[in-house]
CSV table of C-alpha atoms and ligand atoms in Angstrom, one decimal:
chain,number,residue,atom,x,y,z
S,225,MET,CA,-27.9,-0.6,26.4
S,226,HIS,CA,-29.9,-3.6,27.2
S,227,LEU,CA,-27.4,-6.3,27.1
S,228,SER,CA,-29.6,-9.1,28.4
S,229,ARG,CA,-31.4,-9.0,25.1
S,230,PHE,CA,-28.5,-10.9,23.6
S,231,PRO,CA,-27.7,-14.6,24.0
S,232,ARG,CA,-25.0,-15.1,26.5
S,233,VAL,CA,-23.3,-17.9,28.5
S,234,ARG,CA,-21.4,-17.2,31.7
S,235,LEU,CA,-17.8,-18.1,31.5
S,236,GLY,CA,-15.8,-15.6,33.6
S,237,HIS,CA,-15.4,-14.2,37.1
S,238,PHE,CA,-16.9,-10.8,37.1
S,239,PRO,CA,-16.6,-8.0,38.1
S,240,THR,CA,-12.8,-8.1,37.7
S,241,PRO,CA,-11.0,-6.0,40.3
S,242,LEU,CA,-10.2,-2.3,39.8
S,243,GLU,CA,-7.1,-1.6,41.9
S,244,PRO,CA,-4.6,1.2,42.4
S,245,MET,CA,-0.9,0.8,41.3
S,246,PRO,CA,0.7,3.0,44.0
S,247,ALA,CA,4.3,1.7,43.5
S,248,LEU,CA,4.3,2.0,39.8
S,249,SER,CA,2.7,5.5,40.1
S,250,ARG,CA,5.5,6.4,42.4
S,251,ALA,CA,8.2,4.9,40.3
S,252,LEU,CA,7.0,7.0,37.3
S,253,GLY,CA,6.4,10.2,39.4
S,254,GLY,CA,2.6,10.3,38.8
S,255,PRO,CA,-0.2,10.4,37.5
S,256,ASN,CA,-2.4,8.1,39.7
S,257,LEU,CA,-2.3,4.8,37.9
S,258,PHE,CA,-5.0,2.2,38.3
S,259,ILE,CA,-5.5,-1.3,36.8
S,260,LYS,CA,-8.6,-3.0,35.7
S,261,ARG,CA,-7.8,-6.7,36.1
S,262,ASP,CA,-9.3,-8.4,33.0
S,263,ASP,CA,-6.3,-10.8,33.2
S,264,CYS,CA,-8.3,-12.2,36.1
S,265,THR,CA,-11.4,-13.3,34.2
S,266,GLY,CA,-10.7,-16.8,35.4
S,267,LEU,CA,-11.2,-18.8,32.2
S,268,GLY,CA,-8.2,-20.9,31.2
S,269,THR,CA,-5.7,-18.4,32.9
S,270,GLY,CA,-8.0,-15.5,31.9
S,271,GLY,CA,-7.8,-12.5,29.6
S,272,ASN,CA,-10.0,-10.1,27.5
S,273,LYS,CA,-11.3,-12.7,25.1
S,274,THR,CA,-13.5,-14.2,27.9
S,275,ARG,CA,-15.9,-11.3,27.9
S,276,LYS,CA,-16.3,-11.5,24.1
S,277,LEU,CA,-16.7,-15.3,24.3
S,278,GLU,CA,-19.7,-15.0,26.7
S,279,PHE,CA,-21.6,-13.4,23.8
S,280,LEU,CA,-20.0,-15.3,20.9
S,281,MET,CA,-20.5,-18.7,22.6
S,282,GLY,CA,-24.0,-17.6,23.7
S,283,GLU,CA,-24.8,-17.3,20.0
S,284,ALA,CA,-23.1,-20.6,19.1
S,285,VAL,CA,-25.1,-22.5,21.7
S,286,GLN,CA,-28.3,-20.8,20.6
S,287,GLN,CA,-27.6,-21.9,17.0
S,288,GLY,CA,-27.0,-25.5,18.2
S,289,ALA,CA,-23.3,-25.5,17.2
S,290,GLU,CA,-21.3,-28.6,18.0
S,291,ILE,CA,-17.9,-27.2,16.9
S,292,VAL,CA,-16.4,-23.7,16.8
S,293,VAL,CA,-13.6,-22.7,14.4
S,294,THR,CA,-11.3,-19.7,15.0
S,295,GLN,CA,-7.9,-18.4,14.2
S,296,GLY,CA,-5.0,-16.4,15.5
S,297,ALA,CA,-1.2,-16.1,15.7
S,298,VAL,CA,0.6,-19.2,17.0
S,299,GLN,CA,0.6,-17.8,20.6
S,300,THR,CA,-3.1,-16.5,20.3
S,301,ASN,CA,-4.6,-15.9,23.7
S,302,HIS,CA,-8.0,-15.7,22.0
S,303,GLY,CA,-7.5,-19.3,20.7
S,304,ARG,CA,-6.6,-20.5,24.2
S,305,GLN,CA,-9.7,-18.9,25.9
S,306,THR,CA,-11.9,-20.2,23.0
S,307,ALA,CA,-10.5,-23.7,23.6
S,308,ALA,CA,-11.2,-23.5,27.3
S,309,ALA,CA,-14.8,-22.1,26.7
S,310,ALA,CA,-15.5,-24.9,24.2
S,311,ALA,CA,-14.3,-27.5,26.7
S,312,ARG,CA,-16.5,-26.0,29.4
S,313,LEU,CA,-19.5,-26.1,27.1
S,314,GLY,CA,-18.9,-29.5,25.6
S,315,LEU,CA,-18.1,-28.2,22.1
S,316,LYS,CA,-15.3,-29.1,19.8
S,317,CYS,CA,-12.8,-26.5,18.9
S,318,GLU,CA,-10.5,-26.0,15.9
S,319,ILE,CA,-7.9,-23.3,15.8
S,320,LEU,CA,-6.0,-22.2,12.7
S,321,LEU,CA,-2.6,-20.8,13.8
S,322,GLU,CA,-0.7,-18.3,11.7
S,323,ARG,CA,3.1,-18.3,11.7
S,324,ARG,CA,3.0,-14.5,11.9
S,325,VAL,CA,6.2,-14.0,14.0
S,326,ARG,CA,9.4,-14.3,12.1
S,327,GLU,CA,12.3,-16.0,13.9
S,328,PRO,CA,10.5,-16.9,17.1
S,329,GLU,CA,12.2,-18.6,20.1
S,330,SER,CA,12.7,-22.4,20.0
S,331,GLY,CA,9.7,-23.2,22.3
S,332,TYR,CA,7.3,-20.9,20.5
S,333,GLU,CA,5.2,-23.6,18.7
S,334,VAL,CA,4.9,-25.9,21.8
S,335,GLN,CA,5.0,-23.7,24.9
S,336,GLY,CA,2.6,-21.2,26.5
S,337,ASN,CA,-0.7,-20.9,24.8
S,338,VAL,CA,-0.1,-23.8,22.4
S,339,LEU,CA,0.4,-26.1,25.3
S,340,LEU,CA,-2.8,-24.9,26.9
S,341,ASP,CA,-4.7,-25.1,23.6
S,342,ARG,CA,-3.8,-28.8,23.4
S,343,LEU,CA,-4.6,-29.4,27.1
S,344,PHE,CA,-8.1,-28.0,26.5
S,345,GLY,CA,-8.5,-30.5,23.7
S,346,ALA,CA,-8.5,-28.1,20.7
S,347,THR,CA,-7.4,-29.3,17.2
S,348,LEU,CA,-4.6,-27.1,15.9
S,349,SER,CA,-3.2,-26.5,12.4
S,350,PHE,CA,-0.3,-24.3,11.5
S,351,HIS,CA,-0.4,-21.9,8.5
S,352,GLU,CA,1.9,-19.5,6.6
S,353,PRO,CA,0.8,-15.8,6.8
S,354,GLY,CA,-2.2,-14.9,4.8
S,355,ASP,CA,-5.9,-14.1,5.1
S,356,MET,CA,-6.6,-16.2,8.1
S,357,ASN,CA,-10.3,-15.2,8.6
S,358,ALA,CA,-10.9,-16.4,5.0
S,359,ARG,CA,-9.2,-19.7,5.7
S,360,ALA,CA,-11.1,-20.2,9.0
S,361,LEU,CA,-14.4,-19.4,7.3
S,362,ALA,CA,-13.6,-21.8,4.4
S,363,ARG,CA,-12.8,-24.5,7.1
S,364,THR,CA,-16.2,-23.7,8.8
S,365,GLU,CA,-18.0,-24.1,5.5
S,366,ALA,CA,-16.2,-27.4,4.7
S,367,LEU,CA,-17.4,-28.7,8.1
S,368,ARG,CA,-20.9,-27.6,7.3
S,369,ARG,CA,-20.8,-29.4,3.9
S,370,GLU,CA,-20.0,-32.6,6.0
S,371,GLY,CA,-23.1,-32.0,7.9
S,372,ARG,CA,-21.5,-30.6,11.1
S,373,LYS,CA,-23.0,-27.7,13.0
S,374,ALA,CA,-20.0,-25.4,12.9
S,375,TYR,CA,-19.8,-21.8,14.3
S,376,PHE,CA,-17.2,-19.4,13.0
S,377,ILE,CA,-15.5,-17.0,15.4
S,378,PRO,CA,-13.3,-14.3,13.8
S,379,GLY,CA,-9.7,-13.7,14.9
S,380,GLY,CA,-9.7,-12.1,18.4
S,381,GLY,CA,-13.5,-12.6,18.6
S,382,SER,CA,-13.8,-9.1,17.1
S,383,ASN,CA,-17.2,-8.5,15.5
S,384,PRO,CA,-20.3,-6.7,16.9
S,385,VAL,CA,-21.3,-9.8,18.9
S,386,GLY,CA,-17.9,-10.2,20.6
S,387,ALA,CA,-17.5,-6.5,21.2
S,388,LEU,CA,-20.6,-6.6,23.4
S,389,GLY,CA,-18.3,-8.1,26.0
S,390,TYR,CA,-16.5,-4.7,26.1
S,391,VAL,CA,-19.7,-2.7,26.1
S,392,ASP,CA,-20.4,-4.7,29.3
S,393,CYS,CA,-17.0,-4.0,30.6
S,394,ALA,CA,-17.5,-0.3,30.2
S,395,VAL,CA,-20.8,-0.6,32.3
S,396,GLU,CA,-18.9,-2.6,34.9
S,397,LEU,CA,-16.0,-0.2,35.1
S,398,LEU,CA,-18.1,2.9,35.4
S,399,LYS,CA,-20.1,1.4,38.2
S,400,GLN,CA,-16.9,0.5,40.1
S,401,ALA,CA,-15.5,4.0,39.6
S,402,ASN,CA,-18.8,5.5,40.8
S,403,ASP,CA,-18.9,3.3,43.9
S,404,LEU,CA,-15.2,4.2,44.7
S,405,GLY,CA,-15.7,7.9,44.0
S,406,LEU,CA,-13.0,7.6,41.4
S,407,ARG,CA,-13.0,10.1,38.5
S,408,ILE,CA,-11.4,8.4,35.5
S,409,ASP,CA,-9.5,10.8,33.2
S,410,TYR,CA,-8.1,8.2,30.7
S,411,LEU,CA,-8.4,4.5,29.9
S,412,VAL,CA,-5.4,2.9,28.3
S,413,HIS,CA,-5.0,-0.6,26.8
S,414,ALA,CA,-3.3,-2.7,24.0
S,415,THR,CA,-5.4,-2.8,20.8
S,416,GLY,CA,-5.1,-5.5,18.2
S,417,SER,CA,-8.1,-7.0,16.5
S,418,THR,CA,-10.1,-3.9,17.7
S,419,GLY,CA,-13.0,-5.5,19.6
S,420,THR,CA,-11.9,-4.4,23.0
S,421,GLN,CA,-11.5,-0.7,22.1
S,422,ALA,CA,-14.6,-0.7,19.8
S,423,GLY,CA,-16.8,-2.2,22.6
S,424,LEU,CA,-15.4,0.2,25.2
S,425,LEU,CA,-16.0,3.2,23.0
S,426,ALA,CA,-19.6,2.1,22.2
S,427,GLY,CA,-20.3,1.4,25.8
S,428,LEU,CA,-18.8,4.7,27.2
S,429,GLU,CA,-20.6,6.6,24.5
S,430,GLY,CA,-23.9,4.9,25.4
S,431,MET,CA,-23.4,6.2,28.9
S,432,ASN,CA,-22.3,9.7,27.9
S,433,THR,CA,-19.1,9.5,29.9
S,434,GLY,CA,-16.7,11.2,27.5
S,435,ILE,CA,-13.8,9.2,29.1
S,436,PRO,CA,-11.0,9.2,26.5
S,437,VAL,CA,-9.8,5.7,25.5
S,438,LEU,CA,-6.2,5.4,24.3
S,439,GLY,CA,-5.4,2.3,22.3
S,440,ILE,CA,-1.8,1.2,22.1
S,441,SER,CA,-1.4,-0.7,18.8
S,442,VAL,CA,0.5,-3.9,18.7
S,443,ARG,CA,0.5,-4.4,15.0
S,444,ASN,CA,-1.1,-1.8,12.6
S,445,PRO,CA,0.0,1.7,11.8
S,446,LYS,CA,-2.1,4.5,13.6
S,447,ALA,CA,-4.4,5.5,10.7
S,448,GLN,CA,-5.2,1.9,9.8
S,449,GLN,CA,-5.9,0.9,13.4
S,450,GLU,CA,-8.1,3.9,14.2
S,451,GLN,CA,-10.1,3.4,11.0
S,452,ALA,CA,-10.6,-0.3,11.9
S,453,VAL,CA,-11.6,0.5,15.5
S,454,HIS,CA,-14.0,3.2,14.3
S,455,ALA,CA,-15.7,0.8,11.9
S,456,LEU,CA,-16.3,-1.8,14.5
S,457,ALA,CA,-17.3,0.7,17.2
S,458,GLN,CA,-19.9,2.1,14.8
S,459,ALA,CA,-21.2,-1.4,14.0
S,460,THR,CA,-21.2,-2.3,17.7
S,461,ALA,CA,-23.1,0.9,18.6
S,462,GLU,CA,-25.7,0.1,16.0
S,463,HIS,CA,-26.0,-3.6,17.3
S,464,VAL,CA,-26.5,-2.5,20.8
S,465,GLY,CA,-28.7,0.5,20.0
S,466,VAL,CA,-26.5,3.4,21.0
S,467,LYS,CA,-27.9,6.4,19.1
S,468,GLY,CA,-25.9,8.8,17.0
S,469,GLY,CA,-22.8,6.5,16.4
S,470,ILE,CA,-19.2,7.2,17.4
S,471,ASP,CA,-17.5,10.4,16.6
S,472,ARG,CA,-14.3,9.6,14.6
S,473,ALA,CA,-12.4,12.1,16.7
S,474,ARG,CA,-13.0,9.9,19.8
S,475,VAL,CA,-11.0,7.0,18.3
S,476,VAL,CA,-7.4,7.3,19.3
S,477,ALA,CA,-4.6,4.7,18.8
S,478,PHE,CA,-0.9,5.1,19.1
S,479,SER,CA,1.4,2.9,17.0
S,480,ASP,CA,4.8,4.1,18.3
S,481,TYR,CA,5.2,1.0,20.4
S,482,VAL,CA,4.9,-1.8,17.8
S,483,GLY,CA,8.7,-2.0,17.1
S,484,ASP,CA,9.6,-4.4,14.4
S,485,GLY,CA,6.2,-6.0,14.2
S,486,TYR,CA,3.5,-8.1,15.9
S,487,GLY,CA,5.0,-10.3,18.6
S,488,VAL,CA,8.5,-9.0,18.1
S,489,PRO,CA,10.0,-7.9,21.4
S,490,THR,CA,11.0,-4.2,22.0
S,491,PRO,CA,13.2,-2.8,24.8
S,492,GLY,CA,10.3,-0.7,26.0
S,493,MET,CA,8.1,-3.9,26.4
S,494,VAL,CA,10.9,-5.7,28.3
S,495,GLU,CA,11.2,-2.7,30.7
S,496,ALA,CA,7.5,-2.5,31.2
S,497,VAL,CA,7.0,-6.2,31.9
S,498,ALA,CA,9.9,-6.2,34.4
S,499,LEU,CA,8.9,-2.8,36.1
S,500,THR,CA,5.3,-3.9,36.5
S,501,ALA,CA,6.3,-7.3,37.9
S,502,ARG,CA,8.8,-5.9,40.3
S,503,SER,CA,6.8,-2.8,41.5
S,504,GLU,CA,3.3,-4.4,41.6
S,505,GLY,CA,3.7,-8.1,41.4
S,506,ILE,CA,1.6,-8.2,38.3
S,507,LEU,CA,2.4,-10.2,35.1
S,508,LEU,CA,2.1,-8.6,31.7
S,509,ASP,CA,2.8,-10.3,28.4
S,510,PRO,CA,5.3,-9.7,25.6
S,511,VAL,CA,2.8,-9.3,22.7
S,512,TYR,CA,0.0,-7.1,24.0
S,513,SER,CA,-0.2,-5.9,27.6
S,514,GLY,CA,3.6,-5.4,27.8
S,515,LYS,CA,3.6,-3.1,24.7
S,516,GLY,CA,0.4,-1.5,26.0
S,517,MET,CA,2.2,-0.7,29.3
S,518,ALA,CA,5.3,0.5,27.4
S,519,GLY,CA,3.1,2.9,25.7
S,520,LEU,CA,1.5,4.1,28.9
S,521,ILE,CA,4.9,4.5,30.5
S,522,ASP,CA,6.2,6.5,27.6
S,523,LEU,CA,3.2,8.8,27.6
S,524,VAL,CA,3.7,9.4,31.3
S,525,ARG,CA,7.4,10.3,30.7
S,526,LYS,CA,6.5,12.6,27.8
S,527,GLY,CA,4.1,14.5,30.1
S,528,PHE,CA,1.0,13.5,28.2
S,529,PHE,CA,-1.1,13.2,31.4
S,530,GLY,CA,-1.6,15.8,34.2
S,531,ARG,CA,0.1,14.9,37.5
S,532,ASP,CA,-3.2,14.5,39.3
S,533,ASP,CA,-4.9,12.6,36.5
S,534,ASN,CA,-6.4,9.2,37.3
S,535,VAL,CA,-5.4,6.8,34.5
S,536,VAL,CA,-6.8,3.3,34.3
S,537,PHE,CA,-4.7,0.6,32.5
S,538,LEU,CA,-7.0,-2.2,31.3
S,539,HIS,CA,-4.9,-5.4,31.7
S,540,THR,CA,-6.1,-7.6,28.9
S,541,GLY,CA,-4.2,-10.7,30.0
S,542,GLY,CA,-1.7,-12.8,28.0
S,543,ALA,CA,0.8,-13.9,30.6
S,544,ALA,CA,0.6,-17.4,29.4
S,545,ALA,CA,2.6,-16.3,26.3
S,546,LEU,CA,5.6,-15.3,28.6
S,547,PHE,CA,6.7,-19.0,28.6
S,548,ALA,CA,7.1,-18.9,24.8
S,549,TYR,CA,9.5,-15.9,25.3
S,550,ALA,CA,11.6,-17.4,28.1
S,551,ASN,CA,15.0,-16.1,26.8
S,552,LEU,CA,13.9,-12.5,27.1
S,553,PHE,CA,13.6,-12.5,30.9
S,554,THR,CA,16.5,-14.8,31.9
S,555,ARG,CA,18.8,-11.9,32.7
S,556,PRO,CA,18.9,-10.8,36.4
V,712,PLP,C1,-6.4,-10.0,22.0
V,712,PLP,C2,-5.7,-9.3,23.0
V,712,PLP,C3,-5.6,-7.9,23.1
V,712,PLP,C4,-6.2,-7.0,22.0
V,712,PLP,O1,-7.6,-7.0,22.1
V,712,PLP,P1,-8.4,-6.7,20.7
V,712,PLP,O2,-9.8,-6.8,21.1
V,712,PLP,O3,-8.0,-7.8,19.8
V,712,PLP,O4,-8.0,-5.4,20.2
V,712,PLP,C5,-4.9,-7.3,24.1
V,712,PLP,N1,-4.3,-8.0,25.0
V,712,PLP,C6,-4.3,-9.4,25.0
V,712,PLP,C7,-3.5,-10.1,26.0
V,712,PLP,C8,-5.0,-10.1,24.0
V,712,PLP,O5,-5.0,-11.4,24.0
C-alpha cells in the first residue's frame, strides 16, 4: 500500500492520539476501551473528513481546480471541513445542504456547522430531500460550462480517492498499537457515507491484520449499509492495490441505533454523549459519534465483547453539531 503514489495535500495534525478510556471502561464494567482521536485532526474543529480531504483536495489541486462543490445534510461535518480546507488552499467552496432532518430545533439552519461553513467563506444553498450527489454534480457541470475549473467531491468525501484517508488511518493505528504493545480485538465507529469503514477495511486487509471493524449505522438498514461499504471497500482495495479484494463476511454494520432516522435524537445517543462527557471529558456529537458510542455501549451491555478484549472506538468528530441540538442537553 504505497500511498505516496497518490496526490495529497497536508491539512491535518497526524498521528491523532490513541488513548485509553479507563473511567468509561470502569463505568461499563469492561472491556478495555480505547479511543482513536480523529476528532482532533485539527482542521476547522476536526473530524474524519480531514483525512479524506487530504487526498481529494490533493487531486483537486493537481487538476488545477479553483472551486470545489460538495453536498451534505444541513449540519454536515464534511461540508464544514471541506470549507476549511478550501479556505486553507485558496479555493472557493460551494455546499449544497439537504433538509434531511424533519422537525429540527430552531437554530438548526444557522448554528453549529452552518455558522462555521459561513465563517470559512463557503457559499451555501438549501435543498429539499433528493439525489444530492446528482444535484451537486449538475452544479459542478454548470460551473464548468461557465469556464470555471470546478472539482466535485461526493457527499461525505466517500469515493476510492477519499477512502485512501482511512487506508492511511489503518496504517497509523496499527503502528501506534504495535508501539504500545496493544492487541486490538475490535474497532468500532459510526458509519454513514461509508468511506471511513471502506478505507479501514481495505487498509487492515492490506496489512493482513484480521481486526474486525464494526460499523454503527446512522442512517441505512444493515443490509443496505453493509452492501454499500463492501462496494466501496472493494473499489478502494483495487485503487490502492490490495490483492484479493475484501471478503463480504468482513463487512459488519449494525443498524439498531439509528432510531427514527438520520439526525433524529435517540435516548441511547443522549446517554452516550452525557456519559462520555462526564466520565472522560470527551465531546461526542448527536448525529454520528453519539449514536456510534450508543451502539458500543449497548454491545458491551449485551456481552458482545469478552471482559479482557481491547476495543478501540474511532472518534470521527462532529461536536460542532452539538450547538444545533442545544435543547437536548439543557437538563442537569
Ligand atoms: C461523516 C461522519 C461519519 C461517517 O463517516 P463515513 O465515512 O461518512 O461513513 C462519522 N462521524 C462523523 C462525525 C462524521 O462527520
